[in-house]
Tab-separated table of C-alpha atoms and ligand atoms in Angstrom:
chain	number	residue	atom	x	y	z
A	1	UNK	CA	0.026	0.036	-0.161
A	2	UNK	CA	1.039	3.464	-0.661
A	3	UNK	CA	0.597	5.592	2.389
A	4	UNK	CA	-0.473	9.165	1.701
A	5	UNK	CA	1.287	12.061	3.268
A	6	UNK	CA	-2.012	13.635	4.152
A	7	UNK	CA	-3.045	10.358	6.047
A	8	UNK	CA	0.203	10.338	8.210
A	9	UNK	CA	0.041	14.004	8.989
A	10	UNK	CA	-3.665	13.556	10.156
A	11	UNK	CA	-2.348	10.397	12.253
A	12	UNK	CA	0.612	12.470	13.697
A	13	UNK	CA	-1.751	15.156	14.791
A	14	UNK	CA	-4.000	12.516	16.320
A	15	UNK	CA	-0.668	11.118	18.107
A	16	UNK	CA	0.199	14.428	19.491
A	17	UNK	CA	-3.228	14.970	20.722
A	18	UNK	CA	-3.231	11.464	22.515
A	19	UNK	CA	0.410	11.515	23.973
A	20	UNK	CA	0.742	15.116	24.902
A	21	UNK	CA	-2.604	16.307	25.852
A	22	UNK	CA	-5.432	13.746	25.727
A	23	UNK	CA	-4.603	10.379	26.438
A	24	UNK	CA	-7.976	9.491	27.850
A	25	UNK	CA	-9.315	10.050	24.449
A	26	UNK	CA	-7.991	6.990	23.374
A	27	UNK	CA	-8.481	5.216	26.699
A	28	UNK	CA	-4.959	4.933	27.465
A	29	UNK	CA	-2.794	6.262	30.442
A	30	UNK	CA	0.647	7.835	30.332
A	31	UNK	CA	3.037	6.579	33.074
A	32	UNK	CA	4.958	9.135	35.069
A	33	UNK	CA	7.556	9.526	32.368
A	34	UNK	CA	4.965	9.795	29.568
A	35	UNK	CA	5.142	6.081	27.998
A	36	UNK	CA	2.304	4.280	26.699
A	37	UNK	CA	1.554	0.783	25.725
A	38	UNK	CA	2.003	0.681	21.825
A	39	UNK	CA	-0.786	-2.357	21.808
A	40	UNK	CA	-3.158	-0.440	24.145
A	41	UNK	CA	-2.469	2.725	21.912
A	42	UNK	CA	-3.262	1.088	18.677
A	43	UNK	CA	-6.341	-0.538	20.223
A	44	UNK	CA	-7.519	2.806	21.563
A	45	UNK	CA	-7.062	4.510	18.487
A	46	UNK	CA	-9.119	1.698	16.675
A	47	UNK	CA	-11.828	2.199	19.027
A	48	UNK	CA	-11.803	5.916	18.187
A	49	UNK	CA	-13.064	4.915	14.883
A	50	UNK	CA	-9.492	5.575	13.262
A	51	UNK	CA	-7.179	2.851	11.363
A	52	UNK	CA	-3.588	2.913	12.476
A	53	UNK	CA	-1.440	-0.140	12.079
A	54	UNK	CA	1.932	-0.893	13.641
A	55	UNK	CA	3.581	-0.422	10.506
A	56	UNK	CA	1.912	2.881	9.905
A	57	UNK	CA	2.946	3.987	13.508
A	58	UNK	CA	6.526	2.900	12.850
A	59	UNK	CA	6.641	4.895	9.800
A	60	UNK	CA	5.295	7.912	11.207
A	61	UNK	CA	7.596	8.047	14.049
A	62	UNK	CA	10.534	7.222	12.031
A	63	UNK	CA	9.707	9.806	9.271
A	64	UNK	CA	8.372	12.699	11.615
A	65	UNK	CA	10.446	15.648	10.628
A	66	UNK	CA	10.412	16.988	14.067
A	67	UNK	CA	11.034	13.530	15.748
A	68	UNK	CA	8.110	14.292	17.963
A	69	UNK	CA	7.804	10.501	19.192
A	70	UNK	CA	10.142	7.874	20.494
A	71	UNK	CA	9.690	3.891	20.985
A	72	UNK	CA	11.153	2.528	24.282
A	73	UNK	CA	14.135	0.437	23.430
A	74	UNK	CA	12.117	-2.786	23.400
A	75	UNK	CA	9.674	-1.297	21.037
A	76	UNK	CA	6.678	-1.975	23.310
A	77	UNK	CA	5.986	1.639	24.547
A	78	UNK	CA	5.822	4.829	22.904
A	79	UNK	CA	5.955	8.557	24.057
A	80	UNK	CA	6.046	12.246	22.807
A	81	UNK	CA	9.528	13.723	23.255
A	82	UNK	CA	8.157	17.048	24.211
A	83	UNK	CA	5.318	19.332	24.146
A	84	UNK	CA	3.177	17.889	26.996
A	85	UNK	CA	0.242	19.917	28.883
A	86	UNK	CA	0.071	16.909	31.367
A	87	UNK	CA	2.846	16.530	33.867
A	88	UNK	CA	5.375	13.854	32.896
A	89	UNK	CA	9.075	13.479	33.946
A	90	UNK	CA	10.858	13.293	30.797
A	91	UNK	CA	13.985	12.417	32.675
A	92	UNK	CA	15.831	15.356	31.343
A	93	UNK	CA	18.943	16.638	32.944
A	94	UNK	CA	19.933	20.195	32.877
A	95	UNK	CA	22.240	21.052	29.960
A	96	UNK	CA	24.164	24.049	29.025
A	97	UNK	CA	22.228	26.042	25.986
A	98	UNK	CA	23.873	28.183	23.494
A	99	UNK	CA	23.759	31.739	24.147
A	100	UNK	CA	21.527	33.194	22.797
A	101	UNK	CA	18.430	30.798	22.246
A	102	UNK	CA	15.482	32.080	20.086
A	103	UNK	CA	11.751	32.147	20.587
A	104	UNK	CA	9.198	32.875	17.933
A	105	UNK	CA	5.802	34.256	18.847
A	106	UNK	CA	3.371	36.665	17.397
A	107	UNK	CA	3.517	40.346	17.542
A	108	UNK	CA	0.337	40.673	19.266
A	109	UNK	CA	1.860	38.821	22.266
A	110	UNK	CA	4.862	41.310	22.723
A	111	UNK	CA	3.076	43.684	25.083
A	112	UNK	CA	2.000	41.074	27.371
A	113	UNK	CA	5.503	39.116	27.148
A	114	UNK	CA	7.302	42.407	28.155
A	115	UNK	CA	5.022	42.745	31.329
A	116	UNK	CA	5.169	38.873	32.326
A	117	UNK	CA	8.001	37.303	30.565
A	118	UNK	CA	7.648	34.130	28.777
A	119	UNK	CA	5.205	31.751	30.475
A	120	UNK	CA	4.885	28.220	29.481
A	121	UNK	CA	1.082	28.723	29.227
A	122	UNK	CA	-0.846	25.478	28.770
A	123	UNK	CA	2.480	23.321	28.230
A	124	UNK	CA	4.921	21.972	30.589
A	125	UNK	CA	7.911	24.210	29.533
A	126	UNK	CA	8.679	27.228	27.565
A	127	UNK	CA	10.024	25.980	24.135
A	128	UNK	CA	13.136	27.779	22.881
A	129	UNK	CA	15.279	26.901	19.816
A	130	UNK	CA	19.057	27.070	19.052
A	131	UNK	CA	18.402	28.524	15.436
A	132	UNK	CA	15.981	31.522	14.184
A	133	UNK	CA	14.582	29.662	11.248
A	134	UNK	CA	12.658	27.417	13.835
A	135	UNK	CA	11.875	30.338	15.697
A	136	UNK	CA	10.437	32.016	12.863
A	137	UNK	CA	8.351	29.084	11.823
A	138	UNK	CA	6.976	28.390	15.222
A	139	UNK	CA	6.196	32.390	15.427
A	140	UNK	CA	4.126	32.251	12.131
A	141	UNK	CA	1.825	29.700	13.841
A	142	UNK	CA	0.382	32.377	16.037
A	143	UNK	CA	0.343	35.420	13.586
A	144	UNK	CA	2.497	38.047	12.485
A	145	UNK	CA	5.882	36.696	13.846
A	146	UNK	CA	8.536	38.142	15.777
A	147	UNK	CA	11.849	36.812	17.068
A	148	UNK	CA	13.017	37.225	20.743
A	149	UNK	CA	16.506	36.527	21.794
A	150	UNK	CA	17.168	34.733	25.048
A	151	UNK	CA	20.101	35.687	27.178
A	152	UNK	CA	20.690	32.259	28.675
A	153	UNK	CA	24.219	32.957	29.795
A	154	UNK	CA	22.728	35.685	32.046
A	155	UNK	CA	20.028	33.176	33.241
A	156	UNK	CA	22.571	30.261	33.959
A	157	UNK	CA	24.495	32.919	36.228
A	158	UNK	CA	21.006	33.516	37.948
A	159	UNK	CA	20.339	29.948	38.523
A	160	UNK	CA	17.838	29.263	35.799
A	161	UNK	CA	18.017	25.450	34.245
A	162	UNK	CA	17.591	24.486	30.611
A	163	UNK	CA	16.790	20.957	29.318
A	164	UNK	CA	17.260	19.322	25.700
A	165	UNK	CA	14.533	17.244	24.568
A	166	UNK	CA	15.188	14.100	22.681
A	167	UNK	CA	14.297	16.007	19.603
A	168	UNK	CA	16.385	19.223	20.022
A	169	UNK	CA	14.165	21.514	21.332
A	170	UNK	CA	15.454	23.528	24.306
A	171	UNK	CA	12.910	23.779	27.369
A	172	UNK	CA	12.889	25.924	30.584
A	173	UNK	CA	10.360	26.754	33.162
A	174	UNK	CA	9.998	30.587	32.329
A	175	UNK	CA	11.859	33.527	31.016
A	176	UNK	CA	11.426	36.752	32.847
A	177	UNK	CA	11.312	39.852	30.626
A	178	UNK	CA	14.767	41.107	31.700
A	179	UNK	CA	16.331	38.291	30.024
A	180	UNK	CA	14.388	38.857	26.576
A	181	UNK	CA	15.426	41.029	23.574
A	182	UNK	CA	13.123	41.435	20.472
A	183	UNK	CA	14.969	41.217	17.280
A	184	UNK	CA	14.364	44.355	15.210
A	185	UNK	CA	14.406	42.894	11.603
A	186	UNK	CA	14.713	39.358	10.230
B	1	HQG	C1	2.955	32.789	24.143
B	1	HQG	C2	5.636	23.193	18.259
B	1	HQG	C3	1.559	36.424	26.168
B	1	HQG	C4	4.174	32.027	23.650
B	1	HQG	C5	6.932	24.086	17.955
B	1	HQG	C6	3.559	31.472	22.355
B	1	HQG	C7	7.326	24.421	19.424
B	1	HQG	C8	2.964	34.511	25.725
B	1	HQG	C9	2.106	30.935	22.989
B	1	HQG	C10	6.113	24.123	20.326
B	1	HQG	C11	3.379	34.886	26.995
B	1	HQG	C12	2.248	29.596	23.546
B	1	HQG	C13	5.659	24.872	21.385
B	1	HQG	C14	2.806	35.991	27.691
B	1	HQG	C15	4.157	33.136	26.414
B	1	HQG	N1	2.025	36.745	27.221
B	1	HQG	N2	1.756	35.452	25.243
B	1	HQG	N3	3.297	36.385	29.068
B	1	HQG	N4	4.271	33.768	27.247
B	1	HQG	N5	3.368	33.265	25.414
B	1	HQG	O1	1.980	26.608	21.202
B	1	HQG	O2	6.246	27.945	21.957
B	1	HQG	O3	4.985	21.347	16.038
B	1	HQG	O4	1.919	26.449	23.855
B	1	HQG	O5	5.171	33.075	23.054
B	1	HQG	O6	7.881	23.589	17.482
B	1	HQG	O7	4.454	28.454	20.303
B	1	HQG	O8	3.890	20.916	18.473
B	1	HQG	O9	3.984	27.271	22.605
B	1	HQG	O10	3.297	31.866	21.173
B	1	HQG	O11	8.565	23.773	20.162
B	1	HQG	O12	5.832	19.535	17.717
B	1	HQG	O13	2.078	31.764	24.139
B	1	HQG	O14	4.899	23.638	19.575
B	1	HQG	O15	6.109	22.111	18.493
B	1	HQG	O16	1.905	28.659	22.441
B	1	HQG	O17	5.227	26.033	20.645
B	1	HQG	P1	2.382	27.270	22.426
B	1	HQG	P2	5.007	27.465	21.231
B	1	HQG	P3	5.154	21.007	17.732
């Protein structure tokens, strides 16, 4: 069978929805580290009236450009690498990030960000990237994009921690406004 990209895209969105936000939608539970039994997940997805085989799932995990999902070493469990809105312990250790890191957002949020800093909103962490292109793409999802530079060296000096997800996204609890700078042109 020749799988369609559109189909894999839709299945990928469903996986994100279940593994990051609403496992109960497929009648499954994440363990404390975010893992779900693959057979239970595939069964739950079938019960939801969607069709996803083990082969489809393996292809989606392998070919996903953002490497959003990982199998456990024995292949029996799967989890999202980041982006959760439910509390999971991804067992990440603090790491030293590049300085600066970038965050892409919408221009309409700038006023509020200047006051409050970057907050994690509904997710478990604030998401940052080491390259501007990724930040720009993330910002465009929300509207007219702006790019913020995060002065990570200053933050480290003041005791903030950063974590690097399995798929290369930098994560932190919050970024107070004093460590942020809006790029003028990009
Ligand atoms: C904004 C994608 C007003 C924040 C991407 C962002 C990313 C504030 C939005 C990942 C604020 C939250 C996450 C404040 C933060 N006032 N707005 N004080 N503080 N915000 O989607 O970073 O495709 O939860 O700037 O690649 O856009 O899902 O976060 O605009 O890594 O794998 O509140 O999602 O990955 O939006 O995106 P989100 P995000 P996936």
